[in-house]
């Protein structure tokens, strides 16, 4: 998985991707409340 940022393209493995998406999901839930 590649993720483009202002500093270039970062490549993440599936494990990191799962952790990242979980963290983003939790953050969004906190914002919604």
Short mmCIF file of N, CA and C in Angstrom, two decimals:
data_model
loop_
_atom_site.label_atom_id
_atom_site.label_comp_id
_atom_site.label_asym_id
_atom_site.label_seq_id
_atom_site.Cartn_x
_atom_site.Cartn_y
_atom_site.Cartn_z
N UNK A 1 0.85 -1.19 0.00
CA UNK A 1 0.00 0.00 0.00
C UNK A 1 0.88 1.24 0.00
N UNK A 2 0.58 2.16 -0.88
CA UNK A 2 1.35 3.41 -0.93
C UNK A 2 0.49 4.56 -0.45
N UNK A 3 1.11 5.50 0.23
CA UNK A 3 0.39 6.66 0.74
C UNK A 3 1.20 7.90 0.38
N UNK A 4 0.61 8.78 -0.42
CA UNK A 4 1.34 9.97 -0.85
C UNK A 4 1.25 11.06 0.21
N UNK A 5 2.40 11.63 0.55
CA UNK A 5 2.45 12.72 1.50
C UNK A 5 3.24 13.87 0.90
N UNK A 6 3.32 14.98 1.62
CA UNK A 6 4.06 16.13 1.11
C UNK A 6 5.55 15.83 1.01
N UNK A 7 6.00 14.81 1.75
CA UNK A 7 7.42 14.48 1.73
C UNK A 7 7.73 13.32 0.81
N UNK A 8 6.72 12.82 0.09
CA UNK A 8 6.96 11.72 -0.83
C UNK A 8 5.93 10.62 -0.64
N UNK A 9 6.25 9.45 -1.16
CA UNK A 9 5.33 8.33 -1.08
C UNK A 9 5.84 7.33 -0.04
N UNK A 10 4.98 7.02 0.90
CA UNK A 10 5.35 6.05 1.93
C UNK A 10 4.70 4.72 1.62
N UNK A 11 5.42 3.64 1.85
CA UNK A 11 4.87 2.31 1.60
C UNK A 11 4.62 1.62 2.93
N UNK A 12 3.39 1.17 3.12
CA UNK A 12 3.01 0.52 4.36
C UNK A 12 2.67 -0.94 4.11
N UNK A 13 2.99 -1.77 5.07
CA UNK A 13 2.61 -3.18 4.99
C UNK A 13 1.17 -3.34 5.47
N UNK A 14 0.59 -4.50 5.26
CA UNK A 14 -0.81 -4.74 5.62
C UNK A 14 -1.06 -4.61 7.12
N UNK A 15 -0.07 -4.97 7.94
CA UNK A 15 -0.27 -4.89 9.39
C UNK A 15 -0.35 -3.43 9.82
N UNK A 16 0.57 -2.62 9.32
CA UNK A 16 0.55 -1.20 9.67
C UNK A 16 -0.73 -0.55 9.15
N UNK A 17 -1.14 -0.94 7.95
CA UNK A 17 -2.35 -0.36 7.36
C UNK A 17 -3.55 -0.63 8.25
N UNK A 18 -3.65 -1.85 8.77
CA UNK A 18 -4.79 -2.19 9.62
C UNK A 18 -4.78 -1.35 10.89
N UNK A 19 -3.59 -1.20 11.49
CA UNK A 19 -3.48 -0.41 12.71
C UNK A 19 -3.80 1.06 12.42
N UNK A 20 -3.34 1.55 11.27
CA UNK A 20 -3.56 2.95 10.90
C UNK A 20 -5.05 3.22 10.69
N UNK A 21 -5.71 2.32 9.94
CA UNK A 21 -7.13 2.51 9.67
C UNK A 21 -7.94 2.42 10.96
N UNK A 22 -7.54 1.53 11.86
CA UNK A 22 -8.24 1.41 13.14
C UNK A 22 -8.09 2.69 13.95
N UNK A 23 -6.90 3.27 13.96
CA UNK A 23 -6.66 4.50 14.70
C UNK A 23 -7.46 5.65 14.10
N UNK A 24 -7.50 5.72 12.78
CA UNK A 24 -8.27 6.78 12.11
C UNK A 24 -9.76 6.62 12.42
N UNK A 25 -10.24 5.38 12.41
CA UNK A 25 -11.65 5.13 12.69
C UNK A 25 -12.00 5.57 14.11
N UNK A 26 -11.15 5.22 15.07
CA UNK A 26 -11.40 5.61 16.46
C UNK A 26 -11.37 7.12 16.61
N UNK A 27 -10.44 7.77 15.91
CA UNK A 27 -10.34 9.23 15.98
C UNK A 27 -11.61 9.87 15.43
N UNK A 28 -12.12 9.34 14.31
CA UNK A 28 -13.34 9.88 13.72
C UNK A 28 -14.52 9.69 14.67
N UNK A 29 -14.58 8.55 15.37
CA UNK A 29 -15.66 8.31 16.31
C UNK A 29 -15.61 9.32 17.45
N UNK A 30 -14.40 9.64 17.92
CA UNK A 30 -14.26 10.62 19.00
C UNK A 30 -14.71 11.99 18.54
N UNK A 31 -14.42 12.35 17.29
CA UNK A 31 -14.81 13.65 16.76
C UNK A 31 -16.33 13.74 16.62
N UNK A 32 -16.95 12.65 16.20
CA UNK A 32 -18.39 12.64 15.99
C UNK A 32 -19.17 12.86 17.29
N UNK A 33 -18.65 12.39 18.38
CA UNK A 33 -19.37 12.49 19.66
C UNK A 33 -19.27 13.88 20.26
#
